[in-house]
Coordinates of C-alpha atoms in Angstrom, one line a residue:
M1 CA 0.0 0.0 0.0
S2 CA 1.4 3.4 -0.9
A3 CA -0.1 6.7 0.3
T4 CA 0.2 10.2 -0.9
G5 CA -1.4 13.5 0.0
A6 CA -4.7 14.2 -1.8
G7 CA -3.6 17.6 -2.8
P8 CA -3.0 20.8 -0.8
H9 CA -6.6 21.9 -0.7
A10 CA -8.5 18.6 -1.3
G11 CA -8.6 17.6 2.4
G12 CA -9.6 14.1 1.3
A13 CA -8.1 10.8 2.3
P14 CA -4.6 10.0 0.8
L15 CA -4.5 7.8 -2.3
V16 CA -3.9 4.2 -1.4
T17 CA -3.1 1.0 -3.2
A18 CA -3.0 -2.3 -1.4
D19 CA 0.3 -4.0 -0.7
V20 CA -0.3 -4.7 3.1
D21 CA -2.8 -7.1 4.3
R22 CA -4.6 -5.3 7.1
S23 CA -5.8 -8.5 8.5
D24 CA -2.2 -9.9 8.8
P25 CA -1.6 -10.6 12.5
A26 CA 2.0 -9.1 12.1
Y27 CA 0.6 -5.8 10.8
R28 CA -2.1 -5.7 13.4
G29 CA 0.4 -6.4 16.2
W30 CA 2.6 -3.6 14.9
L31 CA -0.3 -1.2 14.7
K32 CA -1.5 -2.0 18.2
E33 CA 2.0 -1.4 19.6
A34 CA 2.5 1.8 17.6
V35 CA -0.8 3.3 18.9
R36 CA 0.0 2.2 22.4
A37 CA 3.4 3.9 22.2
V38 CA 2.0 7.2 21.0
R39 CA -0.8 7.2 23.6
A40 CA 1.7 6.3 26.3
D41 CA 3.6 9.5 25.5
A42 CA 0.5 11.5 26.4
N43 CA 0.0 9.5 29.6
R44 CA 3.5 10.0 31.0
S45 CA 3.8 13.7 29.9
A46 CA 2.6 16.1 32.6
D47 CA 0.3 18.9 31.5
T48 CA 1.9 22.2 30.6
H49 CA 2.0 25.1 33.0
L50 CA -0.2 28.1 33.0
L51 CA 2.0 31.1 33.9
R52 CA 0.9 34.5 35.1
F53 CA 2.2 37.6 33.4
P54 CA 2.6 40.3 36.1
L55 CA 0.0 43.0 35.9
P56 CA -1.1 45.5 38.6
A57 CA -3.8 43.7 40.7
H58 CA -6.0 46.8 40.8
W59 CA -6.5 46.7 37.0
G60 CA -8.8 43.7 37.6
V61 CA -7.4 41.9 34.6
D62 CA -5.2 38.8 34.7
L63 CA -3.0 37.7 31.8
Y64 CA -1.8 34.1 31.5
L65 CA 0.5 32.2 29.2
K66 CA 0.0 28.5 28.5
D67 CA 3.6 27.3 28.4
E68 CA 3.6 24.7 25.6
S69 CA 7.4 24.8 25.4
T70 CA 7.6 22.2 28.2
H71 CA 6.4 19.4 26.0
P72 CA 9.0 16.6 25.3
T73 CA 9.8 18.2 21.9
G74 CA 9.6 21.7 23.2
S75 CA 6.6 23.2 21.4
L76 CA 2.9 23.5 21.0
K77 CA 3.3 21.2 17.9
H78 CA 3.9 18.2 20.2
R79 CA 0.1 18.0 20.7
L80 CA -0.6 18.3 17.0
A81 CA 2.0 15.7 16.0
R82 CA 0.6 13.2 18.5
S83 CA -2.9 13.7 17.1
L84 CA -1.7 13.5 13.5
F85 CA 0.2 10.2 14.2
L86 CA -2.8 8.6 15.9
H87 CA -5.0 9.9 13.0
G88 CA -2.7 8.4 10.4
L89 CA -2.2 5.1 12.3
C90 CA -5.8 4.5 12.9
N91 CA -6.7 5.3 9.3
G92 CA -4.2 2.9 8.1
W93 CA -2.0 5.5 6.4
V94 CA 1.1 5.2 8.6
R95 CA 2.6 1.8 8.0
P96 CA 5.7 -0.2 9.2
G97 CA 8.9 0.6 7.4
R98 CA 7.4 3.4 5.2
P99 CA 8.4 7.0 5.7
V100 CA 6.2 9.8 7.0
I101 CA 6.7 13.0 5.1
E102 CA 5.7 16.5 6.3
A103 CA 5.8 20.0 4.9
S104 CA 6.9 22.2 7.9
S105 CA 8.8 25.3 8.8
G106 CA 10.3 23.5 11.8
S107 CA 8.5 22.8 15.1
T108 CA 5.9 20.4 13.7
A109 CA 8.7 18.5 11.9
V110 CA 10.7 18.3 15.2
S111 CA 7.7 16.8 17.0
E112 CA 6.8 14.4 14.1
A113 CA 10.4 13.2 13.9
Y114 CA 10.1 12.3 17.6
F115 CA 6.9 10.3 17.1
A116 CA 8.3 8.6 14.0
Q117 CA 11.3 7.5 16.0
L118 CA 9.0 6.4 18.8
I119 CA 7.3 3.9 16.4
D120 CA 10.4 3.2 14.3
V121 CA 9.4 4.6 10.9
P122 CA 11.5 6.9 8.8
F123 CA 10.7 10.6 8.7
I124 CA 11.4 13.3 6.1
A125 CA 10.8 17.0 6.7
V126 CA 10.3 19.2 3.6
M127 CA 11.2 22.7 4.8
P128 CA 12.4 26.1 3.6
R129 CA 16.2 26.4 3.4
A130 CA 16.0 29.5 5.8
T131 CA 14.6 27.4 8.7
S132 CA 16.6 28.0 11.9
R133 CA 19.6 25.8 12.3
E134 CA 18.5 24.7 15.7
K135 CA 15.3 23.3 14.4
T136 CA 17.1 21.2 11.7
R137 CA 19.5 20.0 14.4
L138 CA 16.5 18.8 16.5
I139 CA 14.9 17.0 13.6
E140 CA 18.1 15.1 12.9
F141 CA 18.5 14.5 16.6
H142 CA 15.2 12.6 16.6
G143 CA 16.3 10.6 13.6
G144 CA 14.6 12.6 10.9
R145 CA 16.0 13.8 7.6
C146 CA 15.6 17.4 6.2
H147 CA 14.7 18.0 2.6
F148 CA 15.2 21.7 1.8
V149 CA 13.4 23.8 -0.8
D150 CA 14.2 27.3 -1.9
D151 CA 10.6 28.4 -2.5
A152 CA 8.3 27.9 0.6
H153 CA 5.3 27.7 -1.8
S154 CA 6.7 24.4 -3.2
M155 CA 6.8 22.6 0.1
Y156 CA 3.3 21.0 -0.4
R157 CA 4.1 19.7 -3.9
V158 CA 7.5 18.4 -3.0
A159 CA 6.2 16.6 0.1
A160 CA 3.4 14.9 -1.9
E161 CA 5.9 13.9 -4.6
L162 CA 8.3 12.4 -2.0
A163 CA 5.4 10.4 -0.6
V164 CA 4.7 9.0 -4.1
H165 CA 8.4 8.3 -4.8
T166 CA 9.0 6.6 -1.4
G167 CA 5.7 4.8 -1.0
G168 CA 5.3 6.7 2.2
H169 CA 2.6 8.9 3.8
Y170 CA 2.4 12.7 3.4
M171 CA 1.0 13.7 6.8
D172 CA -0.2 17.1 5.5
Q173 CA -0.6 19.0 8.8
F174 CA -2.2 21.9 6.9
A175 CA -5.2 19.8 5.8
Y176 CA -5.6 17.6 8.8
A177 CA -4.7 19.7 11.9
E178 CA -8.3 20.8 12.6
R179 CA -9.8 17.3 12.3
A180 CA -7.1 15.1 13.8
T181 CA -7.5 16.8 17.3
D182 CA -10.4 15.9 19.5
W183 CA -11.8 19.4 20.0
R184 CA -14.5 18.1 22.4
G185 CA -12.0 17.5 25.2
N186 CA -9.7 14.5 26.0
N187 CA -7.2 16.9 27.6
N188 CA -6.8 19.1 24.5
I189 CA -5.3 22.5 25.0
A190 CA -8.6 24.2 25.6
E191 CA -9.9 21.8 28.2
S192 CA -6.5 22.1 30.0
V193 CA -6.7 25.9 30.1
Y194 CA -10.2 25.9 31.6
E195 CA -9.3 23.3 34.2
Q196 CA -6.2 25.2 35.2
L197 CA -8.2 28.4 35.5
R198 CA -10.8 26.8 37.7
R199 CA -9.6 28.3 41.0
E200 CA -8.5 31.7 39.6
R201 CA -10.4 34.9 40.3
H202 CA -11.6 35.0 36.6
P203 CA -12.0 31.3 35.7
E204 CA -13.7 31.9 32.4
P205 CA -11.4 34.0 30.2
A206 CA -12.8 36.9 28.3
W207 CA -10.4 36.2 25.5
I208 CA -8.0 33.5 24.3
V209 CA -5.4 34.7 21.9
A210 CA -3.8 32.2 19.5
T211 CA -1.6 32.4 16.5
A212 CA -2.1 30.5 13.3
G213 CA 0.2 28.3 11.2
T214 CA -2.1 25.4 10.3
G215 CA -5.1 27.0 12.2
G216 CA -5.6 23.8 14.1
T217 CA -5.1 25.4 17.6
S218 CA -7.6 28.2 17.0
A219 CA -10.1 25.8 15.6
T220 CA -9.7 23.4 18.6
I221 CA -10.1 26.2 21.1
A222 CA -13.0 27.9 19.4
R223 CA -14.9 24.6 18.9
Y224 CA -14.4 23.6 22.5
I225 CA -15.7 27.0 23.7
R226 CA -18.9 26.6 21.7
Y227 CA -19.3 23.0 22.7
M228 CA -19.0 23.8 26.4
G229 CA -21.2 26.9 26.2
H230 CA -18.5 29.4 27.3
D231 CA -18.7 33.1 26.5
T232 CA -14.9 33.4 25.8
L233 CA -14.0 35.1 22.5
V234 CA -11.1 33.9 20.3
C235 CA -8.6 36.3 18.7
V236 CA -6.0 35.2 16.2
A237 CA -2.9 37.3 15.9
D238 CA -1.3 37.2 12.4
P239 CA 2.2 38.3 11.5
E240 CA 3.4 40.3 8.5
N241 CA 3.7 38.3 5.2
S242 CA 0.7 36.1 6.0
C243 CA -2.7 35.9 4.2
F244 CA -4.9 34.8 7.1
F245 CA -5.7 38.3 8.2
E246 CA -6.7 39.4 4.7
G247 CA -8.6 36.2 4.1
W248 CA -10.6 36.7 7.3
T249 CA -11.3 40.4 6.9
R250 CA -12.4 40.0 3.2
D251 CA -14.0 36.6 3.7
D252 CA -11.8 35.4 0.9
P253 CA -10.9 31.7 1.0
H254 CA -8.4 32.2 -1.9
A255 CA -6.3 35.0 -0.3
T256 CA -2.6 34.6 -0.8
C257 CA 0.6 36.3 0.2
G258 CA 3.8 36.4 -1.9
H259 CA 6.4 36.5 0.8
R260 CA 7.5 34.1 3.5
S261 CA 6.7 34.9 7.1
R262 CA 9.7 35.9 9.3
I263 CA 7.9 34.6 12.3
E264 CA 8.7 30.9 12.2
G265 CA 5.8 28.5 12.7
I266 CA 3.0 31.0 11.9
G267 CA 1.8 33.0 9.0
R268 CA 1.1 31.3 5.7
P269 CA 1.2 32.2 2.0
R270 CA -2.3 30.8 1.4
M271 CA -5.5 30.1 3.3
E272 CA -4.9 26.6 4.8
P273 CA -7.7 24.0 4.9
S274 CA -7.3 23.7 8.7
F275 CA -7.8 27.5 9.3
L276 CA -11.5 28.0 10.0
P277 CA -12.2 31.8 9.7
Q278 CA -15.8 31.3 10.8
V279 CA -14.9 30.3 14.3
V280 CA -12.6 33.3 14.9
D281 CA -14.1 36.3 16.6
R282 CA -11.3 38.8 15.9
M283 CA -8.0 39.0 14.1
M284 CA -5.1 41.4 14.6
R285 CA -2.2 42.1 12.2
V286 CA 1.0 42.3 14.2
P287 CA 4.2 43.9 12.9
D288 CA 7.2 41.6 13.1
A289 CA 9.1 44.2 15.1
A290 CA 6.3 44.1 17.6
S291 CA 6.5 40.4 17.9
V292 CA 10.2 40.6 18.7
A293 CA 9.7 43.4 21.2
A294 CA 7.1 41.3 23.0
V295 CA 9.2 38.2 23.4
R296 CA 12.1 40.4 24.7
A297 CA 9.6 42.0 27.2
L298 CA 8.5 38.5 28.2
E299 CA 12.1 37.6 29.1
R300 CA 12.5 40.8 31.1
R301 CA 9.2 40.3 33.0
I302 CA 9.2 36.6 33.8
G303 CA 12.7 35.4 32.8
R304 CA 11.5 33.1 30.0
R305 CA 12.7 33.2 26.4
A306 CA 10.2 32.2 23.7
G307 CA 10.0 32.1 20.0
G308 CA 8.6 34.9 17.7
S309 CA 5.1 33.4 17.5
T310 CA 4.8 33.8 21.2
G311 CA 5.5 37.5 20.8
T312 CA 2.9 37.8 18.1
G313 CA 0.2 36.4 20.5
L314 CA 1.5 38.4 23.5
W315 CA 1.4 41.7 21.7
S316 CA -2.2 41.1 20.8
A317 CA -3.1 39.9 24.3
L318 CA -1.5 43.1 25.8
K319 CA -3.6 45.3 23.5
I320 CA -6.7 43.4 24.6
V321 CA -5.7 43.9 28.2
A322 CA -5.3 47.6 27.6
E323 CA -8.8 47.7 26.0
M324 CA -10.3 45.9 29.0
V325 CA -8.6 48.3 31.5
A326 CA -9.8 51.4 29.5
R327 CA -13.4 50.1 29.6
G328 CA -13.2 49.1 33.3
R329 CA -13.9 45.5 32.5
A330 CA -12.4 42.9 34.8
G331 CA -11.5 39.4 33.5
S332 CA -8.7 37.2 32.2
V333 CA -6.9 36.8 29.0
V334 CA -4.9 33.7 27.9
T335 CA -2.3 33.4 25.2
L336 CA 0.5 30.8 24.5
I337 CA 4.2 30.3 24.8
C338 CA 4.5 28.3 21.6
D339 CA 8.2 27.2 21.7
P340 CA 11.5 28.2 23.5
G341 CA 13.6 31.1 22.5
E342 CA 16.8 29.1 22.5
R343 CA 15.9 28.0 19.0
Y344 CA 16.1 31.6 17.8
L345 CA 19.2 33.0 19.5
D346 CA 20.6 34.0 16.0
T347 CA 17.4 35.7 14.9
Y348 CA 14.9 37.2 17.4
Y349 CA 17.5 37.6 20.1
S350 CA 20.2 38.9 17.8
D351 CA 20.5 42.7 17.3
A352 CA 22.6 42.0 14.2
W353 CA 19.8 40.0 12.6
L354 CA 17.3 42.7 13.5
A355 CA 19.5 45.3 11.7
E356 CA 19.9 43.0 8.7
Q357 CA 16.1 42.6 8.5
G358 CA 15.5 46.3 8.9
L359 CA 13.4 45.8 12.1
D360 CA 13.3 48.6 14.7
I361 CA 11.8 47.2 17.9
A362 CA 12.4 50.3 20.0
P363 CA 8.9 52.0 19.5
Y364 CA 7.1 48.7 20.2
A365 CA 9.2 48.0 23.3
A366 CA 8.4 51.5 24.5
A367 CA 4.7 50.9 23.9
I368 CA 4.7 47.8 26.1
D369 CA 6.7 49.6 28.8
S370 CA 4.2 52.5 28.7
L371 CA 1.2 50.2 29.0
L372 CA 2.7 48.3 31.9
A373 CA 3.5 51.5 33.7
T374 CA 0.3 53.4 33.1
G375 CA -2.4 50.9 32.1
V376 CA -2.9 53.0 28.9
W377 CA -2.0 51.9 25.4
P378 CA -0.1 54.7 23.8
E379 CA -1.6 56.5 20.8
G380 CA -0.1 55.9 17.3

């Protein structure tokens, strides 16, 4: 049986031809053990922490960060990779000895390489050549192989072609992220947030702020909110060089962007199948310099380094906090620490890189400092 992706926007099942007898006891035994191993990873991994970002108590607003960097593979994508592997295994797409291929800018590939190694199948990551060196090192550390492309738009096609060539399975996170995760609960990220807030002074958040790469996280959170009858609203923060904001504001499922996002892990050149605009209550376009200023402010305030996508979400969360303070509305806001900053020491934490990119973070850093000092978001 060979499996390939059904096309970048098809969202259908991969194409398959039989060369494995699914009733073969050897295959069934392998499958049972593979599923057990992936589920066991979730069972022995403690839930991630919900950290408080320090704000003046008299504001009446609490800001929390769900620290997904503490997963075994160091990022939010660990949850997604686990769900994708269970989805692929239980659908009969991931098979013994056959490679799993993914199109990824880094963190998903790191996590998928980990799970591929866990069940002893090869893994190939198709990724832009500009992906951070630390991410490629981690993929290789977990036994994966990196296949670089010069044009990020070609990742989908190249990954699908590799699946045909190798007889492997194109995991296609961008098509399957929103459906592979159990959004009704089962300790997904949304259920975890609400359980951890249960004893806080504002246990039902006014807003949860997410960022979008596949769109799977925002879809999971928004669906869970509706399913449980919560009043929480969902904001998606989008970086420069991403089409999600334009697609959402114009209700255009065919929106595209011609440039690659500088904020690794989020922002896409096309509207991905797993991004569900209709469940998003608000979107914010965040300048890349603001994202970097926010992660540096995070380090100063709580002593934790995080990746650029965390800064994108934090910038938007702080703006929402300022709006709530201005309106005299008490409540809580939640955003995410998506991955650790140690993966980006030569980019977001490098002044030389900022100069090379023409990014001036000073005005955005000053805006954050002003807000935290006065409770008022500066004009302009």
